Coordinates of C-alpha atoms and ligand atoms in Angstrom, one line a residue:
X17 CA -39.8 234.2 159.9
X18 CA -43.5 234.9 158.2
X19 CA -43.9 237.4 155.4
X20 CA -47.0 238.1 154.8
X21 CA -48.3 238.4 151.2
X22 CA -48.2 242.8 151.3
X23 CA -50.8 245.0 149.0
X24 CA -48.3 248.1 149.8
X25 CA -49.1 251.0 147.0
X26 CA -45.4 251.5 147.6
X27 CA -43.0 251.1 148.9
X28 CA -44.3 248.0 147.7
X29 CA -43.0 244.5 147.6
X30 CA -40.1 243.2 146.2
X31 CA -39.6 239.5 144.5
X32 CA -38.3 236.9 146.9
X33 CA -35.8 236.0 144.7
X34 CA -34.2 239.1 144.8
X35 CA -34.1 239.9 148.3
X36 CA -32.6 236.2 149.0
X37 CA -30.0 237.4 146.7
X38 CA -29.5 240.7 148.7
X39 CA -29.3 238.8 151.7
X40 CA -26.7 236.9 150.4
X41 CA -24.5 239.1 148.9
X42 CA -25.4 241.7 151.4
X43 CA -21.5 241.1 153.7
X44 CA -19.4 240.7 150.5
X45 CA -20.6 241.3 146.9
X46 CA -19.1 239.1 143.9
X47 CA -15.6 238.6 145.9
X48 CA -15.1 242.2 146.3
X49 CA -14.9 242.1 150.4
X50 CA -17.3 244.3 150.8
X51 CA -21.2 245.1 150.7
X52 CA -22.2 247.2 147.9
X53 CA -23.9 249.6 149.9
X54 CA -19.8 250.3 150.8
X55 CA -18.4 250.5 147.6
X56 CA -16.8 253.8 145.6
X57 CA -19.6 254.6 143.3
X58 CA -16.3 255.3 140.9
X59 CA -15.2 251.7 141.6
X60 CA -14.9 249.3 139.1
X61 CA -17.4 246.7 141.1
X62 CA -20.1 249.2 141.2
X63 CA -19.5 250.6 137.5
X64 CA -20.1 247.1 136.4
X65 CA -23.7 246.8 138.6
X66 CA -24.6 249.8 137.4
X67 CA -23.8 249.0 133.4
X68 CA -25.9 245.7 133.4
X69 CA -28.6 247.0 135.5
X70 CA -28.7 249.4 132.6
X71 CA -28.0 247.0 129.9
X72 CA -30.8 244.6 131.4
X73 CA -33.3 247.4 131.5
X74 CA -32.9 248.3 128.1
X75 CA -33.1 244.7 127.1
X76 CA -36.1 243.8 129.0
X77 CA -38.2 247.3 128.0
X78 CA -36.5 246.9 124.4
X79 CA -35.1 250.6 124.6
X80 CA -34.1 251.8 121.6
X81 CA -30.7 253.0 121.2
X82 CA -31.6 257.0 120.7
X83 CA -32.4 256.9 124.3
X84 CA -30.9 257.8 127.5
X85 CA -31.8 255.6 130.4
X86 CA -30.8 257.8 133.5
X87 CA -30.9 256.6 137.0
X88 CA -31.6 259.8 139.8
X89 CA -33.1 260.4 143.1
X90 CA -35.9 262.7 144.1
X91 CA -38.9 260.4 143.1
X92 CA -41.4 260.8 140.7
X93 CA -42.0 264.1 142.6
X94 CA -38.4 265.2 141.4
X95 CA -39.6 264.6 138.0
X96 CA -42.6 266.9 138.4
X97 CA -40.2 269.8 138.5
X98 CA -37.3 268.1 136.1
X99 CA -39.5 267.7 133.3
X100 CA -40.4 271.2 132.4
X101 CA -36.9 272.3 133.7
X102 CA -35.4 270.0 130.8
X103 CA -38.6 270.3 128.4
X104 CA -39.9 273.5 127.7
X105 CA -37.0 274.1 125.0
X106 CA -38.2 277.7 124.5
X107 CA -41.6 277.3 124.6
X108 CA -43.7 278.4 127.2
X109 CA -46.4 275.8 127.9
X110 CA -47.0 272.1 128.2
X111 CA -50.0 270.3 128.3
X112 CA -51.5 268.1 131.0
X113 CA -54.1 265.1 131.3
X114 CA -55.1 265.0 134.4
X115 CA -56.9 261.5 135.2
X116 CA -55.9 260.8 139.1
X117 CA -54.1 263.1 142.3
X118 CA -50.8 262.3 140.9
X119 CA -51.5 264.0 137.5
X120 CA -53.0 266.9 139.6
X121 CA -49.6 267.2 141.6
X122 CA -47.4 267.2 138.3
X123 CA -49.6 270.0 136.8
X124 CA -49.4 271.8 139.8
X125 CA -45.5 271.5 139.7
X126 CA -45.4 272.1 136.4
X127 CA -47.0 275.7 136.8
X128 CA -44.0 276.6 138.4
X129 CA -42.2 276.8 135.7
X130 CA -44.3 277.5 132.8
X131 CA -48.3 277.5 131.4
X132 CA -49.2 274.2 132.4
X133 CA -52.6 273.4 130.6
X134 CA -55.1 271.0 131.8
X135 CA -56.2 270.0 128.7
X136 CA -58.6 266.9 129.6
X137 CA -60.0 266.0 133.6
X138 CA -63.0 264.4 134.2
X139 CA -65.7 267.5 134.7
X140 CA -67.5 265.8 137.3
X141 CA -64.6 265.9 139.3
X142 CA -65.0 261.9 139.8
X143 CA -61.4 259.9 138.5
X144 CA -62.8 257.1 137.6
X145 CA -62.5 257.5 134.1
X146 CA -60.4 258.2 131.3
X147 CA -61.5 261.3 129.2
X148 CA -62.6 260.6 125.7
X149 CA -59.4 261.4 123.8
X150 CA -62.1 263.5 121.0
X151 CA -62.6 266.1 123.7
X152 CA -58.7 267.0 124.6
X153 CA -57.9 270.4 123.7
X154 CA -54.3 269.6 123.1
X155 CA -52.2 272.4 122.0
X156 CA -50.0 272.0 118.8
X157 CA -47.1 274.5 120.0
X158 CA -47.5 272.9 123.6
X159 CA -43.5 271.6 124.6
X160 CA -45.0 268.2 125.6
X161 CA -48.1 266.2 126.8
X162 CA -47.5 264.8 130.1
X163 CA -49.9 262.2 131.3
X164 CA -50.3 259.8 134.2
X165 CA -50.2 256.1 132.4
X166 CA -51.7 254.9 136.0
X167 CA -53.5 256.5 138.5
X168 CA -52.1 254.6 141.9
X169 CA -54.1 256.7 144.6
X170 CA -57.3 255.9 141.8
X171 CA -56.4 252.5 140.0
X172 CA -57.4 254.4 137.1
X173 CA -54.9 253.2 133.8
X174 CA -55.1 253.7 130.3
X175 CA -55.4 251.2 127.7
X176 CA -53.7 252.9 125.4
X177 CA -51.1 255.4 124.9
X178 CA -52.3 258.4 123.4
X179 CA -50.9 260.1 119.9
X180 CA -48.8 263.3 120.9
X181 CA -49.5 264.5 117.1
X182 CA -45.9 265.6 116.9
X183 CA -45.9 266.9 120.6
X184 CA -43.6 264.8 123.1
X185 CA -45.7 262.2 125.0
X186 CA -44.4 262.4 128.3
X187 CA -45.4 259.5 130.7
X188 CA -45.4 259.4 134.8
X189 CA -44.8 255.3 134.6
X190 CA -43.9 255.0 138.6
X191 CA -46.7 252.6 139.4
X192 CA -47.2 250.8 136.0
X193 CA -43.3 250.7 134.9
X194 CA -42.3 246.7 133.7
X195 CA -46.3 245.7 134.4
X196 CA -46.0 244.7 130.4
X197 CA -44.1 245.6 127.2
X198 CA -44.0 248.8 125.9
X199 CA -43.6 250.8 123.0
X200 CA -40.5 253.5 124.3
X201 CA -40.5 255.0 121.0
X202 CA -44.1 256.6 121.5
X203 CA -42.6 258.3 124.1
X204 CA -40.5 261.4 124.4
X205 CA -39.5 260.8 127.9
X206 CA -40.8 258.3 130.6
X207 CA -40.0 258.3 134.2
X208 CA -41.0 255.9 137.3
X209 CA -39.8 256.0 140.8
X210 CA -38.5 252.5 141.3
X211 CA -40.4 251.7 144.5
X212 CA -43.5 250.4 143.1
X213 CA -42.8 247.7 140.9
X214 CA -39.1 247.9 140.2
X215 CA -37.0 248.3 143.8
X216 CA -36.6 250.0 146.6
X217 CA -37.5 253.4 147.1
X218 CA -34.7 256.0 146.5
X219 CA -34.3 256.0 142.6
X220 CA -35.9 257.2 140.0
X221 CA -35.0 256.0 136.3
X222 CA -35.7 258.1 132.9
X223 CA -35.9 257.2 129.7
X224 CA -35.7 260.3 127.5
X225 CA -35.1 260.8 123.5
X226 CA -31.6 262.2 123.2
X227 CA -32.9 264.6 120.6
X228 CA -34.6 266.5 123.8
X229 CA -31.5 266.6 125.8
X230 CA -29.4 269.9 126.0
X231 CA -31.8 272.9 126.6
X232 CA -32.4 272.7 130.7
X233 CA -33.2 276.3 131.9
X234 CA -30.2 277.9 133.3
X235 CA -31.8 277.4 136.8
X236 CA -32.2 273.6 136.4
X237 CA -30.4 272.2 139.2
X238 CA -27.2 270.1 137.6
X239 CA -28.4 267.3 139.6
X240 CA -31.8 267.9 137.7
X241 CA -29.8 268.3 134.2
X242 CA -30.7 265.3 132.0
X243 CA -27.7 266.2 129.7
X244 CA -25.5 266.5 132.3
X245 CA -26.8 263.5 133.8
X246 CA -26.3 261.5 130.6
X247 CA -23.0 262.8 130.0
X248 CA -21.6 261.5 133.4
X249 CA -23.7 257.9 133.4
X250 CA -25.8 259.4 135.8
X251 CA -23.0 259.7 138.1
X252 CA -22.5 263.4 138.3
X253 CA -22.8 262.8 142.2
X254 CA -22.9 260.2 143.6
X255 CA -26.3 257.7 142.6
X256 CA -28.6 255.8 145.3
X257 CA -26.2 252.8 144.5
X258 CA -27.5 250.5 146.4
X259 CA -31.0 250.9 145.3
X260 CA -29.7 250.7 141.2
X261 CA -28.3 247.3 142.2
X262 CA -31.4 246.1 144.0
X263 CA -33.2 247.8 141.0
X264 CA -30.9 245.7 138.5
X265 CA -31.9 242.7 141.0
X266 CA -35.4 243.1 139.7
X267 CA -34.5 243.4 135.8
X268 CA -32.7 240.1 136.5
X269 CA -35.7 238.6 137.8
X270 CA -37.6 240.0 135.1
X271 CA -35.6 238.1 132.6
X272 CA -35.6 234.7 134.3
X273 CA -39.5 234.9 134.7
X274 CA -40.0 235.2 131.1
X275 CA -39.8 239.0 130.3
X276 CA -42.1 241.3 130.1
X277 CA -44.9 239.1 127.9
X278 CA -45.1 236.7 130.3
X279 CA -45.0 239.1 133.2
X280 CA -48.1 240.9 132.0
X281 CA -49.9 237.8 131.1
X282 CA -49.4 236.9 135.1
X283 CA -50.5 240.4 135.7
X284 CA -54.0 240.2 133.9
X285 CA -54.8 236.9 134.9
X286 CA -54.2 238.1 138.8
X287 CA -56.1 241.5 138.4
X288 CA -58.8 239.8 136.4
X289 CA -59.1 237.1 139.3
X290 CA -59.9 240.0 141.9
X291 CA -62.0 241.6 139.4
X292 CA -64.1 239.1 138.3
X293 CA -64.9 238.5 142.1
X294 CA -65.5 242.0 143.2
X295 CA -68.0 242.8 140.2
X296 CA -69.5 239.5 141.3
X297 CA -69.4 239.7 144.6
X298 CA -72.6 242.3 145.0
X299 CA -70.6 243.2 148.8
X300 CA -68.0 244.5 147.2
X301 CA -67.3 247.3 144.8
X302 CA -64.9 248.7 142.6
X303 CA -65.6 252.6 141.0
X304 CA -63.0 252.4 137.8
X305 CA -64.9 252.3 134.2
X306 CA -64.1 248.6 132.9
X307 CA -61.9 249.9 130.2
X308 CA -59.8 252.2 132.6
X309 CA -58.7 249.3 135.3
X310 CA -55.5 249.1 136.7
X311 CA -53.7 245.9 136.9
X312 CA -51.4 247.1 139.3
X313 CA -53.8 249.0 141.9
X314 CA -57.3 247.5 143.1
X315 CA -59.3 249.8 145.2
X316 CA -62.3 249.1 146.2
X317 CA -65.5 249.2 149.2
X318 CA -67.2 247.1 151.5
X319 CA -70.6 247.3 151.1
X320 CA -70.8 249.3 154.3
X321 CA -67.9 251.4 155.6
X322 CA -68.7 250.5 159.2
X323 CA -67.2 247.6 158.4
X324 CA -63.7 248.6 157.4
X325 CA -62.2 248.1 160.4
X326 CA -63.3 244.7 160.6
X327 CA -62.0 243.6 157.2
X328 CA -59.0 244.8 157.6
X329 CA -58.1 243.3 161.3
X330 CA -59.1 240.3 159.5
X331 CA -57.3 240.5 156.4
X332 CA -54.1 241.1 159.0
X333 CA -54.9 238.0 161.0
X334 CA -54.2 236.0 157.7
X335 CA -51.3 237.7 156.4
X336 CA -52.5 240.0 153.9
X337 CA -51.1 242.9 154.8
X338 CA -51.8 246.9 154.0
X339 CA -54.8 246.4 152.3
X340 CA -56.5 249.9 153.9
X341 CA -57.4 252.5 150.8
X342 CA -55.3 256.2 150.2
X343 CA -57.1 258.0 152.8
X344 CA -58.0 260.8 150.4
X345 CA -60.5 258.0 149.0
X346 CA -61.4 255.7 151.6
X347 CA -62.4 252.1 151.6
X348 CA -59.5 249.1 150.8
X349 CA -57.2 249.4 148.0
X350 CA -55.0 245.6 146.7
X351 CA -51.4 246.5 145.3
X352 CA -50.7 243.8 143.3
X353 CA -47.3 244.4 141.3
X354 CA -45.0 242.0 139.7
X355 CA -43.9 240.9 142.7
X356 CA -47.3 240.1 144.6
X357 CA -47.8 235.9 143.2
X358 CA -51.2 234.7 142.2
X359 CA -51.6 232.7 145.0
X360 CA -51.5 236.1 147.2
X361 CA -54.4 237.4 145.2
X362 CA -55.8 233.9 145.5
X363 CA -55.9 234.1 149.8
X364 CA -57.2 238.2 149.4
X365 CA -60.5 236.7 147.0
X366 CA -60.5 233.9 149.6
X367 CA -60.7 235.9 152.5
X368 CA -63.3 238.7 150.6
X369 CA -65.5 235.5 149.9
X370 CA -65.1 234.4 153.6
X371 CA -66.2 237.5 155.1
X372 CA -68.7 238.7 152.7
X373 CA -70.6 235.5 153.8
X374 CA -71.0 236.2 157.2
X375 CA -71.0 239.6 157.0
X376 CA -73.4 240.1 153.9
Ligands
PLP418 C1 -45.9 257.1 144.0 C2 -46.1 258.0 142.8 C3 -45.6 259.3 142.7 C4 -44.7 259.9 143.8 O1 -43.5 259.3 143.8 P1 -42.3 259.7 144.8 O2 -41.2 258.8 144.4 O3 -42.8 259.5 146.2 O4 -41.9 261.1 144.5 C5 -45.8 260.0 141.5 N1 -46.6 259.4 140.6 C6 -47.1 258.2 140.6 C7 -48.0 257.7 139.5 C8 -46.9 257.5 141.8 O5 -47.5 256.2 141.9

């Protein structure tokens, strides 16, 4: 067996840890006599996965207790639509900031169901860049502010979370979610789809402020109900069980590595190795304003695109795997979530180094 170390935007990889564990548990989970993936979602085996995963996610984001934590299915994409279904509360517009193609997709969404104002995007076009937060037009009677907290497609990320002034802040977390601590009380409502840094594709958790729950529009979906969600443990059909315990796998893992603090400590040192080489390098090139870097995704270009292909055969030769960018912006692009260890961001700098000398 050779895994290769894998710079997957997503699904992306998982800890080694945890899929050992899988593996191991995978026939017969915990002396129940059979895998989770064939267990009653009402059983008392899975009820008790399901209630630490929880219970070990709220411990390891420090979720405060006038919070739901809901796990669903439908991705991030789901959410697009969920959140105004469940947000608007009688108002008729939300606000947008639109820093990457993911924020462009939720605003879009979002139109469906009510006035869904861009109020900040780069003019230029160019998402590279956060948009100075003294030229947002944010609208005081909006029903929330949704923004993207990283840009995957872009490796654009704030540095900060921005004030709501009394609006909802409502955050698309999916490729940033347990990258460091967080402040959940800033937020109204934040969602991730679990298969970039927190499991396998297939779930999607939210954490939403109780005192928004309760005023879906009538033609919500039930499945897309937050209150009716919460009220049934996010069982009102049955969950993506097996992808909550994997998902529970991870908070686990979380825990044993050190939480959260030391987890984003390992984070910055690994982006800031690939940085620090890139902006170096003089072959290689990264777009993203300093301040707006993502830890999490690394795109960047060769110094001439001709030479794509080449890198990346390369790159596969030595086991670093899916390293080609999103094709709506070309050129390489390095996952590297909790899961990826330093010394896979060590081999990719190795191996830039390597060919940018007999290429360059
Ligand atoms: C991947 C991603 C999505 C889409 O998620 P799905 O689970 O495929 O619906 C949305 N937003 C961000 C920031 C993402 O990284």
């Amino acid at each position: 067996m050779t895994r290769v170390f894998n710079f997957s935007a997503g699904p992306g990889a998982l800890p080694e840890p945890v899929l050992r564990q899988v593996q191991a548990e995978l026939l017969e989970w915990n002396g129940s006599g059979m895998s989770v993936m064939e267990m009653s979602h009402r059983d008392k085996d899975f009820m008790s996965i399901a209630t630490q995963a929880e219970k070990d996610l709220r411990e390891v984001l420090n979720v405060p207790a006038n919070y739901k934590v809901l796990f669903l299915q439908g991705g991030a994409l789901g959410q697009f639509a969920a959140v105004p279904m469940n947000l608007l509360r009688g108002k008729t517009s939300a606000d947008y900031v639109v820093t990457g193609s993911w924020g462009v997709k939720a605003q879009k969404e979002a139109g469906k169901y009510c006035k869904a104002n861009i109020v900040a995007k780069p003019a230029d076009g160019k998402f590279n860049r956060i948009p100075p937060v003294s030229e947002w037009k944010l609208d005081p009677n909006a029903a929330y502010l949704h923004y993207t907290p990283n840009e995957t497609i872009e490796g654009v990320e704030f540095p900060f979370i921005p004030d709501g002034k009394g609006v909802p802040l409502v955050a698309d977390y999916s490729s940033t979610f347990l990258s460091r601590p967080l402040d959940v009380s800033k937020f109204g409502l934040i969602y991730a789809g679990a298969q970039k840094n927190a499991g396998p594709a297939g779930l999607v958790m939210v954490i939403v402020r109780e005192d928004l729950l309760g005023q879906a529009l009538p033609i919500a979906p039930s499945i897309f109900d937050y209150k009716q969600m919460a009220d049934n443990e996010s069982m009102l059909n049955t969950p993506p069980c097996f992808a909550w315990y994997v998902a529970g796998l991870v908070f686990q893992w979380i825990k044993k590595e050190g939480g959260l603090a030391a987890i984003a400590e390992r984070n910055r040192r690994k982006a800031g190795l690939l940085y620090d080489y890139i902006d170096a390098s003089g072959f290689y090139a990264n777009p993203v304003e300093k301040s707006a870097r993502s830890w999490m995704n690394v795109p960047f270009t060769l110094k001439d695109a001709a030479l794509d292909d080449e890198f990346l055969k390369g790159a596969k030769k030595r086991g670093l795997s899916t390293l080609k960018g999103h094709r709506s912006v070309g050129g390489m692009r390095a996952s590297i979530y909790n899961a990826m260890p330093e010394a896979g961001v060590q081999a990719l700098v190795d191996y830039m180094k390597e060919f940018a000398r007999v290429k360059g």
